[in-house]
Amino acid sequence: MAAEPEILDELRRLRARLPQLTGAVAAGRDGLVLAQDAPGVEPDGLSALTATTLAVAIRMTEATGRGEFRELLIRGADGYVATYAAGRHAVLTLLTQDRVNVGRLHLEGRRAGARIGELVDAHEDAHGRTAHGKAAPDGTDREPAAREAAAHDTAARDTARPAAPPNPNQSHHQTQTQDPSRPLPTRPVGARTGTDN
């Protein structure tokens, strides 16, 4: 990616502004690493975990009516993992020591995320490509959550289609087996039909 050196410069400036920072990874929302400054951390693994966590966070914000995803903060015994939205196509994940000032972390993380987002979005808009380097059919990047929602909508439409009319040459049992969405016929317990002995 052409913007990678500029993103890396931003990550290094962020480390200078936030001394408790132990690692930073800028990645596409699909988990592809764009740039990293994370000594001792496997960036591909971290960005893959970030993409998985991001998908859950996006669904959580949507399900609770909180609007578009902005950031996620996780605290462990030895420090924080913070993920910030970086424009439309990327996220910034920061690792810090436990003694970091959380307010300062958010201030610097949001600022760096905004700058990285500008760089990535400008590059993506100029090239009309997704983070994988392939143009989307409509020239835009469809994020994983959007692709998942589209697949879900397609599945919902498929199940909502009316069943085919029954074939008069099939028995009632065969028709029910082929259309599991239709409820099975019921009759009151103890009721007798004309065919019962």
Short mmCIF file of C-alpha atoms in Angstrom, two decimals:
data_model
loop_
_atom_site.label_atom_id
_atom_site.label_comp_id
_atom_site.label_asym_id
_atom_site.label_seq_id
_atom_site.Cartn_x
_atom_site.Cartn_y
_atom_site.Cartn_z
CA MET A 1 0.00 0.00 0.00
CA ALA A 2 1.38 3.39 -1.01
CA ALA A 3 0.36 5.04 2.30
CA GLU A 4 2.27 2.52 4.45
CA PRO A 5 5.35 4.73 5.14
CA GLU A 6 3.08 7.59 6.25
CA ILE A 7 1.07 5.27 8.48
CA LEU A 8 4.28 3.93 10.02
CA ASP A 9 5.44 7.51 10.67
CA GLU A 10 2.17 8.19 12.47
CA LEU A 11 2.63 5.07 14.62
CA ARG A 12 6.14 6.20 15.59
CA ARG A 13 4.92 9.70 16.46
CA LEU A 14 2.20 8.10 18.55
CA ARG A 15 4.80 6.12 20.49
CA ALA A 16 6.69 9.36 21.20
CA ARG A 17 3.51 11.04 22.47
CA LEU A 18 2.41 8.07 24.57
CA PRO A 19 5.42 6.54 26.39
CA GLN A 20 3.34 3.69 27.90
CA LEU A 21 2.53 2.41 24.41
CA THR A 22 4.06 -1.03 23.85
CA GLY A 23 2.67 -1.80 20.41
CA ALA A 24 0.55 -0.41 17.58
CA VAL A 25 -0.94 -2.10 14.52
CA ALA A 26 -2.93 -0.43 11.76
CA ALA A 27 -4.97 -2.95 9.80
CA GLY A 28 -7.80 -3.18 7.32
CA ARG A 29 -11.16 -4.11 8.79
CA ASP A 30 -10.67 -7.54 7.24
CA GLY A 31 -7.49 -8.17 9.30
CA LEU A 32 -4.85 -7.33 6.67
CA VAL A 33 -1.89 -5.54 8.32
CA LEU A 34 -1.21 -2.11 6.80
CA ALA A 35 1.64 -1.03 9.10
CA GLN A 36 2.90 -2.03 12.52
CA ASP A 37 5.18 -0.89 15.32
CA ALA A 38 4.76 -3.74 17.76
CA PRO A 39 8.05 -5.33 18.84
CA GLY A 40 7.55 -8.74 20.44
CA VAL A 41 4.03 -9.11 19.05
CA GLU A 42 3.01 -11.15 16.01
CA PRO A 43 1.14 -8.45 14.03
CA ASP A 44 -0.73 -10.80 11.69
CA GLY A 45 -2.20 -12.71 14.64
CA LEU A 46 -3.11 -9.48 16.45
CA SER A 47 -4.79 -8.00 13.37
CA ALA A 48 -6.74 -11.24 12.78
CA LEU A 49 -7.98 -11.18 16.39
CA THR A 50 -8.81 -7.50 15.99
CA ALA A 51 -10.94 -8.26 12.91
CA THR A 52 -12.83 -10.96 14.83
CA THR A 53 -13.36 -8.71 17.85
CA LEU A 54 -14.35 -5.83 15.59
CA ALA A 55 -17.08 -7.88 13.94
CA VAL A 56 -18.58 -8.63 17.37
CA ALA A 57 -18.24 -4.98 18.47
CA ILE A 58 -19.97 -3.76 15.30
CA ARG A 59 -22.84 -6.18 15.81
CA MET A 60 -23.09 -5.12 19.47
CA THR A 61 -23.29 -1.41 18.63
CA GLU A 62 -25.88 -2.08 15.93
CA ALA A 63 -27.97 -4.40 18.13
CA THR A 64 -28.04 -1.87 20.98
CA GLY A 65 -28.66 1.15 18.78
CA ARG A 66 -25.34 2.78 19.67
CA GLY A 67 -24.60 3.80 16.09
CA GLU A 68 -21.42 3.35 14.09
CA PHE A 69 -18.45 1.66 15.82
CA ARG A 70 -15.87 4.09 17.23
CA GLU A 71 -13.64 2.28 19.74
CA LEU A 72 -13.21 -0.71 22.00
CA LEU A 73 -11.18 -0.92 25.22
CA ILE A 74 -10.10 -4.14 26.91
CA ARG A 75 -8.21 -4.17 30.21
CA GLY A 76 -6.07 -7.09 31.30
CA ALA A 77 -4.01 -7.54 34.46
CA ASP A 78 -0.92 -6.20 32.69
CA GLY A 79 -2.35 -3.46 30.50
CA TYR A 80 -4.85 -2.37 27.88
CA VAL A 81 -5.79 -3.30 24.35
CA ALA A 82 -7.60 -0.45 22.61
CA THR A 83 -9.03 -0.50 19.10
CA TYR A 84 -10.10 2.68 17.31
CA ALA A 85 -11.95 3.18 14.04
CA ALA A 86 -9.58 4.62 11.42
CA GLY A 87 -11.80 5.90 8.66
CA ARG A 88 -14.05 3.64 6.60
CA HIS A 89 -11.50 0.96 5.78
CA ALA A 90 -9.12 0.51 8.72
CA VAL A 91 -8.72 0.20 12.48
CA LEU A 92 -5.89 1.05 14.85
CA THR A 93 -5.07 -1.35 17.71
CA LEU A 94 -2.87 -0.14 20.57
CA LEU A 95 -1.22 -2.13 23.36
CA THR A 96 -0.25 -0.25 26.52
CA GLN A 97 1.12 -0.76 29.99
CA ASP A 98 -1.34 -0.89 32.89
CA ARG A 99 -0.15 2.48 34.25
CA VAL A 100 -1.24 4.41 31.13
CA ASN A 101 -3.59 7.34 31.64
CA VAL A 102 -6.75 6.09 29.92
CA GLY A 103 -7.92 9.59 29.04
CA ARG A 104 -4.59 10.28 27.34
CA LEU A 105 -4.76 6.90 25.60
CA HIS A 106 -8.16 7.78 24.13
CA LEU A 107 -7.04 11.26 23.12
CA GLU A 108 -3.95 10.01 21.28
CA GLY A 109 -5.63 6.87 19.92
CA ARG A 110 -8.51 8.83 18.43
CA ARG A 111 -6.16 11.43 16.95
CA ALA A 112 -3.90 8.79 15.38
CA GLY A 113 -6.90 6.78 14.18
CA ALA A 114 -8.34 9.85 12.46
CA ARG A 115 -5.02 10.60 10.72
CA ILE A 116 -4.52 6.98 9.61
CA GLY A 117 -8.13 6.88 8.45
CA GLU A 118 -7.55 9.93 6.25
CA LEU A 119 -4.48 8.29 4.68
CA VAL A 120 -6.14 4.93 4.08
CA ASP A 121 -9.45 6.35 2.84
CA ALA A 122 -7.68 8.72 0.45
CA HIS A 123 -5.67 5.82 -0.96
CA GLU A 124 -8.72 3.57 -1.25
CA ASP A 125 -10.83 6.30 -2.85
CA ALA A 126 -8.08 7.11 -5.35
CA HIS A 127 -7.72 3.48 -6.40
CA GLY A 128 -11.32 2.27 -5.92
CA ARG A 129 -10.02 -0.88 -4.34
CA THR A 130 -10.73 -2.95 -1.29
CA ALA A 131 -8.10 -3.70 1.33
CA HIS A 132 -7.29 -6.89 -0.61
CA GLY A 133 -6.35 -4.86 -3.69
CA LYS A 134 -9.37 -5.98 -5.73
CA ALA A 135 -12.02 -3.58 -6.92
CA ALA A 136 -15.46 -4.19 -5.49
CA PRO A 137 -18.21 -4.53 -8.12
CA ASP A 138 -19.54 -1.07 -7.30
CA GLY A 139 -16.08 0.48 -6.76
CA THR A 140 -16.50 0.63 -2.99
CA ASP A 141 -15.11 -1.41 -0.15
CA ARG A 142 -17.69 -3.66 1.41
CA GLU A 143 -16.62 -4.32 4.97
CA PRO A 144 -16.92 -7.84 6.45
CA ALA A 145 -19.94 -6.81 8.52
CA ALA A 146 -21.67 -5.45 5.42
CA ARG A 147 -20.89 -8.64 3.48
CA GLU A 148 -22.25 -10.72 6.37
CA ALA A 149 -25.42 -8.61 6.52
CA ALA A 150 -25.90 -8.99 2.76
CA ALA A 151 -25.50 -12.77 3.03
CA HIS A 152 -27.99 -12.84 5.92
CA ASP A 153 -30.51 -10.78 3.90
CA THR A 154 -30.13 -13.15 0.94
CA ALA A 155 -30.71 -16.17 3.20
CA ALA A 156 -33.78 -14.52 4.71
CA ARG A 157 -35.21 -13.81 1.25
CA ASP A 158 -34.59 -17.41 0.19
CA THR A 159 -36.45 -18.82 3.21
CA ALA A 160 -39.30 -16.34 2.75
CA ARG A 161 -40.07 -17.55 -0.78
CA PRO A 162 -43.37 -19.47 -1.05
CA ALA A 163 -43.10 -23.22 -1.32
CA ALA A 164 -43.80 -24.87 -4.65
CA PRO A 165 -47.37 -26.18 -4.99
CA PRO A 166 -47.70 -29.86 -4.04
CA ASN A 167 -47.40 -32.43 -6.78
CA PRO A 168 -50.69 -34.37 -7.05
CA ASN A 169 -48.67 -37.52 -7.90
CA GLN A 170 -46.91 -37.45 -4.51
CA SER A 171 -48.31 -38.70 -1.25
CA HIS A 172 -49.05 -36.22 1.57
CA HIS A 173 -46.04 -37.54 3.51
CA GLN A 174 -43.66 -36.88 0.60
CA THR A 175 -44.95 -33.31 0.24
CA GLN A 176 -44.35 -32.58 3.92
CA THR A 177 -40.83 -33.95 3.75
CA GLN A 178 -39.92 -31.70 0.83
CA ASP A 179 -41.29 -28.52 2.45
CA PRO A 180 -40.13 -28.43 6.09
CA SER A 181 -41.24 -24.80 6.49
CA ARG A 182 -44.92 -25.80 6.39
CA PRO A 183 -46.44 -26.84 9.75
CA LEU A 184 -47.49 -30.46 10.13
CA PRO A 185 -51.25 -31.10 10.29
CA THR A 186 -52.55 -31.77 13.79
CA ARG A 187 -55.72 -33.22 15.25
CA PRO A 188 -57.01 -33.33 18.81
CA VAL A 189 -55.85 -36.25 20.91
CA GLY A 190 -58.39 -39.04 20.79
CA ALA A 191 -60.03 -37.71 17.62
CA ARG A 192 -60.87 -40.35 15.06
CA THR A 193 -60.74 -40.00 11.31
CA GLY A 194 -62.72 -41.91 8.74
CA THR A 195 -59.77 -44.22 8.14
CA ASP A 196 -59.25 -45.18 11.82
CA ASN A 197 -60.47 -48.64 12.88
#
